[in-house]
Amino acid sequence: MPNPRLRSSVWWRKWGKEIAIGAAGFTIFLLALKSTSWKKESDLDLNRVSIQSDPALIDLTLLPNAKDRGAVCLDGSPPGYHLQKGFGSGSNSWLLHIEGGGWCDTLASCSSRKVTALGSSDHMDHQVSFSGILSDGKSQNPDFFNWNKVKIRYCDGASLAGNMENEAQNGTTLFFKGQLIWEAIMDELLSVGLANARQALLSGCSAGGLATLIHCDDFRELLPKGATVKCLADAAFFLDEKDVSGKPSMRSFYHDVVAIQGVAKSLHKDCILRMESSQVIKNIKTPLFLVNPAYDFWQIQNVLAPSSSDPHHYWLKCKLNIQNCDPSQIEILQGFRTALLNALSDFQHNKDGGMFINSCFIHCQTWMANTWHSPKSPRIGNKTIAEAVGDWFFDRRAVKEIDCPYPCNPTCYNMVFG
């Protein structure tokens, strides 16, 4: 997906209430979208924003020997991560989160990433704040606040799974080395304490969530046999559905990603032709939790109704604001939700698995306080996503939460695009 040129604040609507989130902290949403703009629709009331006060800034660490082993970003720069050490009872527990940011399926689109943080560590922020599932505040992150927490930066354009020889593009070289990046970062983290983990959770959002699915069992194998190890994929269950024109647009797109980046070497043999999440999760043995909105705006905009399938812009207003959808469009969206639930039917019977499928028009939900755990977070059965994940991870109860159809849930955060 092209990198949208967005520098303004991003605006959210929660059934008429809006929250502003700085663009610098909104990388995953921005870079998962095609070029668009955002607008403010009413004055911001800061008293309604639930955020961590004065969050600590966490330094970027670049892998020192990455270039020697070929584990580099698209432009050849070293990959990186941010680590916040755990404390107290969480000193030997680890939570890793792989950021998202879409994929590149052509030499041109991969080359364009070289001048962004999604393709080069030269453009990554040297410090970032942690929130949501990465927060060190107990009120915001009740079960994982004192764990060792790592944000893995995403700079390969193929969910840390590419493994192809270098390619030339306009006189410069592209490096498709996502698999080597994964291995190098794991080696680094194992050397600084991950090898002694008693509990560990690998998580990720969007393209980072797909990376979590791809590497989940590998992660389990790296850690002590006696450790409790699980995985969490946020907004990463991508459907292999035809678009509104009847074409398999996303299947073609993923096929191109797999081909240009050599992703097949990192996938199970049943998933080589498709990076469809339902195929990937069938082969995962490690306990897995899925957080997914039934009306994932990214999938509605790029899987169900991409611009190429809608030349007369019939879907434009609906894709920007679900409240603008007419009855026939809502019927199609309900069918898309049904397709998601059907694809998850086998997983619902997985005794070690967990899920939180809400009816919100949103994408990732774990890395921000407002959607992860706050007084106004989305809920199913009066449980926030954080509470549901915690209950599942610590075996407090079985968690298979599936929301009622839109627009039944008044706790949802629904995106509004201007």
XYZ file of C-alpha atoms in Angstrom:
418
model
C 0.000 0.000 0.000
C 1.327 3.446 -0.827
C 2.529 5.527 2.057
C -0.054 8.304 2.601
C 1.359 11.766 3.021
C -0.363 12.609 6.284
C 1.065 15.134 8.713
C -2.018 16.499 10.452
C -3.736 15.130 13.540
C -5.958 12.098 13.198
C -9.531 12.265 14.352
C -11.632 9.515 15.796
C -15.364 9.421 16.372
C -16.978 7.390 19.121
C -20.668 7.668 18.255
C -20.386 11.414 17.898
C -17.471 11.899 20.282
C -14.040 12.605 18.852
C -10.495 12.055 20.022
C -7.337 13.495 18.502
C -4.230 11.346 18.286
C -0.950 12.784 16.994
C 0.138 11.503 13.595
C 3.578 10.569 14.920
C 2.006 7.944 17.150
C -0.361 6.682 14.497
C 2.083 5.010 12.117
C 0.240 1.745 11.777
C -3.080 3.270 10.800
C -1.571 5.827 8.475
C 0.613 3.434 6.576
C -2.043 0.769 6.276
C -4.207 3.173 4.309
C -4.110 4.378 0.780
C -3.530 8.111 0.333
C -6.293 10.003 2.122
C -6.866 13.006 4.335
C -8.404 13.560 7.717
C -10.465 16.432 9.028
C -11.558 17.774 12.358
C -15.336 17.724 12.750
C -15.749 19.375 16.154
C -13.683 20.945 18.885
C -11.567 18.538 20.926
C -12.379 18.048 24.579
C -9.113 16.916 26.150
C -10.960 15.854 29.291
C -12.452 12.981 27.286
C -9.105 11.621 26.145
C -7.840 8.686 28.176
C -4.053 8.623 27.817
C -1.085 7.879 30.001
C 0.310 11.052 31.551
C 3.877 11.879 30.605
C 4.767 8.445 29.217
C 8.449 7.606 29.201
C 10.269 7.758 25.887
C 11.928 4.484 24.938
C 15.170 4.583 22.956
C 15.621 2.894 19.589
C 18.281 0.163 19.548
C 19.800 -0.731 16.173
C 21.208 -4.226 15.742
C 24.995 -3.783 15.795
C 25.972 -6.737 13.588
C 22.901 -6.868 11.379
C 24.674 -5.914 8.175
C 27.270 -8.666 8.646
C 24.546 -11.325 8.558
C 22.461 -9.615 5.854
C 19.605 -8.765 8.232
C 18.784 -5.321 6.886
C 15.828 -3.100 6.026
C 14.767 -2.495 2.436
C 17.442 0.195 2.004
C 20.237 -1.820 3.641
C 20.132 -0.021 6.998
C 20.114 -2.064 10.240
C 16.754 -2.987 11.803
C 15.840 -1.896 15.299
C 13.646 -2.263 18.358
C 12.675 -0.405 21.538
C 13.056 -2.204 24.876
C 11.625 -1.213 28.245
C 12.908 -3.434 31.031
C 10.470 -5.177 33.317
C 10.376 -4.848 37.082
C 9.142 -6.612 40.190
C 7.134 -9.748 39.483
C 7.412 -9.059 35.737
C 11.217 -9.161 35.573
C 11.243 -12.561 33.870
C 8.180 -12.009 31.688
C 8.361 -10.650 28.130
C 5.880 -9.035 25.774
C 6.974 -8.404 22.186
C 4.909 -6.298 19.783
C 5.626 -6.147 16.049
C 4.429 -2.915 14.494
C 2.420 -2.956 11.279
C 2.447 -0.900 8.122
C 1.157 -2.851 5.138
C 3.191 -4.616 2.474
C 4.901 -3.794 -0.818
C 4.234 -5.934 -3.874
C 6.298 -4.281 -6.620
C 9.842 -3.006 -6.941
C 8.465 0.521 -7.230
C 6.307 0.325 -4.096
C 9.137 -1.270 -2.109
C 11.547 1.379 -3.344
C 9.210 4.153 -2.194
C 9.429 2.806 1.356
C 13.173 3.417 1.483
C 12.556 7.054 2.378
C 10.205 6.163 5.250
C 10.473 4.363 8.576
C 8.838 1.355 6.920
C 11.909 0.762 4.803
C 14.813 2.392 6.578
C 15.956 2.815 10.169
C 17.452 6.133 9.057
C 13.899 7.480 9.155
C 12.754 5.857 12.400
C 12.054 7.944 15.492
C 14.952 7.570 17.917
C 12.509 7.530 20.826
C 8.868 6.440 21.096
C 6.323 6.326 23.894
C 4.668 3.057 24.880
C 0.908 2.830 25.396
C -1.856 0.254 25.372
C -0.449 -3.267 25.533
C 3.062 -1.765 25.900
C 2.190 0.628 28.724
C 3.959 0.417 32.086
C 0.911 1.849 33.853
C -1.165 -0.667 35.796
C -4.407 1.231 35.209
C -3.846 1.118 31.449
C -2.267 -2.336 31.214
C -3.337 -4.324 34.290
C -1.773 -7.711 33.460
C 1.417 -6.835 31.570
C 2.449 -3.408 32.895
C 5.624 -4.592 34.643
C 6.842 -7.032 31.987
C 9.845 -6.537 29.756
C 8.238 -4.919 26.700
C 9.667 -4.701 23.183
C 8.416 -2.845 20.140
C 9.917 -4.428 17.017
C 10.184 -1.971 14.141
C 8.884 -3.076 10.765
C 11.055 -2.215 7.758
C 10.963 -5.105 5.282
C 7.515 -4.743 3.696
C 6.614 -8.455 3.975
C 5.735 -9.188 7.618
C 9.327 -10.115 8.542
C 9.143 -13.057 6.162
C 10.963 -12.047 2.971
C 14.032 -14.009 1.926
C 15.042 -13.081 -1.592
C 18.223 -12.058 -3.368
C 18.763 -8.325 -3.653
C 16.958 -6.489 -6.461
C 17.998 -3.368 -8.369
C 15.483 -0.530 -8.811
C 16.429 2.684 -10.614
C 20.109 2.220 -9.919
C 19.661 1.411 -6.220
C 19.428 -1.907 -4.388
C 16.477 -3.313 -2.467
C 17.029 -5.862 0.303
C 14.270 -8.396 0.964
C 15.577 -9.825 4.237
C 12.630 -9.896 6.640
C 13.263 -13.481 7.748
C 16.863 -12.645 8.609
C 15.684 -9.540 10.484
C 13.375 -11.713 12.598
C 16.182 -14.152 13.376
C 18.679 -11.393 14.211
C 16.293 -9.564 16.536
C 15.414 -12.796 18.312
C 19.117 -13.558 18.817
C 19.623 -10.076 20.206
C 16.691 -10.274 22.616
C 17.652 -13.768 23.773
C 21.072 -12.381 24.682
C 19.594 -9.614 26.853
C 17.233 -11.784 28.917
C 14.507 -13.294 26.733
C 16.260 -16.682 26.987
C 15.343 -16.745 30.697
C 11.662 -15.885 30.200
C 9.148 -17.682 32.357
C 6.225 -16.096 30.505
C 6.161 -14.558 27.030
C 3.603 -13.110 24.658
C 4.382 -12.358 21.011
C 1.968 -9.820 19.565
C 1.593 -7.608 16.532
C -0.802 -5.360 14.655
C -1.939 -5.665 11.015
C 1.144 -6.618 8.951
C 2.877 -7.081 12.319
C 0.015 -9.339 13.371
C 0.540 -11.451 10.273
C 4.242 -11.602 11.203
C 3.120 -12.869 14.615
C 1.104 -15.643 12.976
C 3.986 -16.608 10.689
C 6.582 -16.722 13.472
C 4.460 -17.825 16.442
C 5.678 -21.420 16.606
C 9.271 -20.360 15.916
C 9.025 -18.025 18.908
C 7.779 -20.872 21.114
C 10.729 -23.061 20.075
C 13.263 -20.388 21.041
C 12.165 -20.210 24.682
C 12.540 -22.588 27.632
C 10.220 -25.592 27.502
C 8.859 -24.767 30.943
C 7.881 -21.207 29.987
C 4.316 -20.166 29.251
C 4.429 -18.857 25.671
C 1.467 -17.557 23.676
C 0.742 -15.287 20.714
C -1.684 -12.437 20.028
C -2.567 -11.191 16.533
C -4.397 -7.859 16.291
C -6.302 -6.987 13.077
C -4.363 -9.696 11.248
C -7.108 -12.067 10.157
C -7.233 -11.044 6.506
C -10.006 -12.595 4.446
C -9.577 -14.097 1.008
C -12.833 -12.636 -0.318
C -13.737 -11.262 -3.740
C -14.247 -7.517 -3.961
C -17.548 -5.844 -4.886
C -16.738 -6.245 -8.584
C -16.254 -9.997 -8.176
C -12.457 -9.999 -8.502
C -9.978 -11.589 -6.035
C -7.976 -8.354 -5.691
C -6.210 -9.154 -2.427
C -5.312 -12.698 -3.436
C -3.495 -11.246 -6.436
C -1.808 -8.654 -4.237
C -0.547 -11.200 -1.700
C 0.636 -13.477 -4.489
C 2.814 -10.618 -5.743
C 4.187 -9.955 -2.239
C 5.099 -13.630 -1.836
C 6.714 -13.744 -5.274
C 8.800 -10.567 -5.179
C 10.044 -11.042 -1.608
C 10.557 -14.796 -1.506
C 8.109 -15.214 1.356
C 7.340 -18.832 0.447
C 10.487 -19.942 2.270
C 8.983 -18.691 5.546
C 5.485 -20.119 5.079
C 3.956 -23.526 5.676
C 3.520 -25.380 2.384
C -0.280 -24.991 2.594
C 0.054 -21.210 2.711
C 2.544 -20.614 -0.095
C 0.008 -19.471 -2.672
C -2.000 -17.391 -0.212
C -1.029 -15.327 2.800
C -4.624 -15.795 4.002
C -4.814 -15.813 7.780
C -7.274 -18.727 7.981
C -4.708 -20.912 6.226
C -1.880 -19.705 8.472
C -3.632 -20.283 11.805
C -4.539 -23.878 10.947
C -0.892 -24.808 11.288
C -0.097 -22.927 14.507
C 0.406 -25.151 17.539
C 1.166 -22.424 20.084
C -1.842 -20.958 21.960
C -3.166 -18.011 19.945
C -5.519 -15.093 20.603
C -7.173 -13.129 17.799
C -8.362 -9.532 18.207
C -10.295 -8.428 15.143
C -13.065 -5.976 14.305
C -15.855 -7.531 12.249
C -15.910 -4.336 10.180
C -12.166 -3.813 9.777
C -11.960 -0.513 7.894
C -8.696 -1.501 6.199
C -10.231 -4.667 4.790
C -13.410 -2.864 3.749
C -11.326 -0.250 1.945
C -8.795 -2.617 0.399
C -10.276 -6.119 0.268
C -14.018 -5.600 -0.124
C -14.235 -2.289 -1.972
C -10.837 -1.191 -3.313
C -10.885 1.808 -5.635
C -10.219 -0.405 -8.645
C -13.509 -2.233 -8.000
C -15.586 0.927 -7.603
C -14.955 3.242 -10.602
C -18.111 5.262 -9.961
C -17.254 5.820 -6.264
C -20.489 4.270 -5.027
C -18.638 2.976 -1.944
C -16.590 6.109 -1.223
C -18.721 7.678 1.510
C -19.423 4.317 3.111
C -15.704 3.455 3.265
C -14.966 6.763 4.994
C -17.702 6.524 7.605
C -19.773 3.415 8.275
C -22.699 5.630 9.288
C -22.849 6.800 5.674
C -23.501 3.285 4.341
C -26.914 2.744 2.786
C -29.029 -0.346 3.574
C -27.715 -2.345 0.615
C -24.111 -1.601 1.616
C -24.818 -2.525 5.247
C -26.209 -5.832 3.972
C -22.945 -6.477 2.111
C -20.930 -5.523 5.211
C -22.982 -7.972 7.263
C -22.115 -10.609 4.682
C -18.435 -9.722 5.091
C -18.820 -10.187 8.857
C -20.466 -13.565 8.241
C -17.541 -14.568 6.019
C -15.152 -13.674 8.867
C -17.086 -15.755 11.386
C -17.297 -18.677 8.959
C -13.536 -18.516 8.410
C -13.090 -18.603 12.185
C -15.522 -21.481 12.761
C -12.816 -24.109 13.222
C -10.739 -21.826 15.441
C -13.722 -21.280 17.741
C -13.315 -24.930 18.779
C -9.596 -24.575 19.511
C -9.427 -25.229 23.252
C -6.209 -23.203 23.676
C -7.283 -20.326 21.457
C -9.031 -17.095 22.337
C -10.770 -14.364 20.393
C -12.314 -10.918 20.718
C -14.332 -10.052 17.601
C -16.118 -6.745 18.122
C -18.429 -4.879 15.762
C -16.391 -1.719 15.366
C -15.279 0.147 12.223
C -11.618 0.223 13.172
C -8.356 -1.663 12.496
C -5.719 -2.237 15.220
C -6.912 -1.959 18.824
C -4.206 -3.259 21.198
C -1.535 -0.576 21.078
C -3.615 2.438 22.198
C -4.997 3.051 25.667
C -8.398 4.137 24.421
C -9.095 0.840 22.706
C -6.945 -1.499 24.852
C -8.090 -0.601 28.367
C -9.692 2.608 29.589
C -13.048 3.619 31.088
C -14.404 4.190 27.572
C -12.774 1.262 25.753
C -14.811 -1.055 23.500
C -16.317 -3.921 25.453
C -17.999 -7.249 24.884
C -19.824 -8.610 27.907
C -18.449 -5.697 29.942
C -14.864 -6.860 29.288
C -12.221 -4.699 27.603
C -9.764 -6.222 25.161
C -7.044 -6.069 27.832
C -9.223 -7.914 30.333
C -10.178 -10.566 27.789
C -6.549 -11.141 26.754
C -5.432 -11.302 30.382
C -8.156 -13.796 31.279
C -7.059 -15.991 28.371
C -3.303 -15.733 28.929
C -3.530 -16.558 32.629
C -6.210 -19.237 32.133
C -8.720 -17.414 34.306
C -11.524 -18.338 31.911
C -12.151 -19.407 28.325
C -12.448 -16.361 26.046
C -14.342 -16.639 22.760
C -16.027 -13.242 22.557
C -18.075 -12.501 19.419
C -20.027 -9.259 19.287
C -23.526 -8.775 17.901
C -23.793 -7.182 14.419
C -23.323 -3.452 13.777
C -24.660 -1.104 15.097
C -25.476 -2.901 18.339
C -22.404 -2.012 20.437
C -22.411 1.589 21.770
C -18.909 1.179 23.252
C -17.268 0.959 19.809
C -14.696 3.402 18.504
C -15.585 3.911 14.854
C -13.166 5.618 12.502
C -14.308 8.644 10.515
C -12.210 9.703 7.528
C -12.511 13.162 6.049
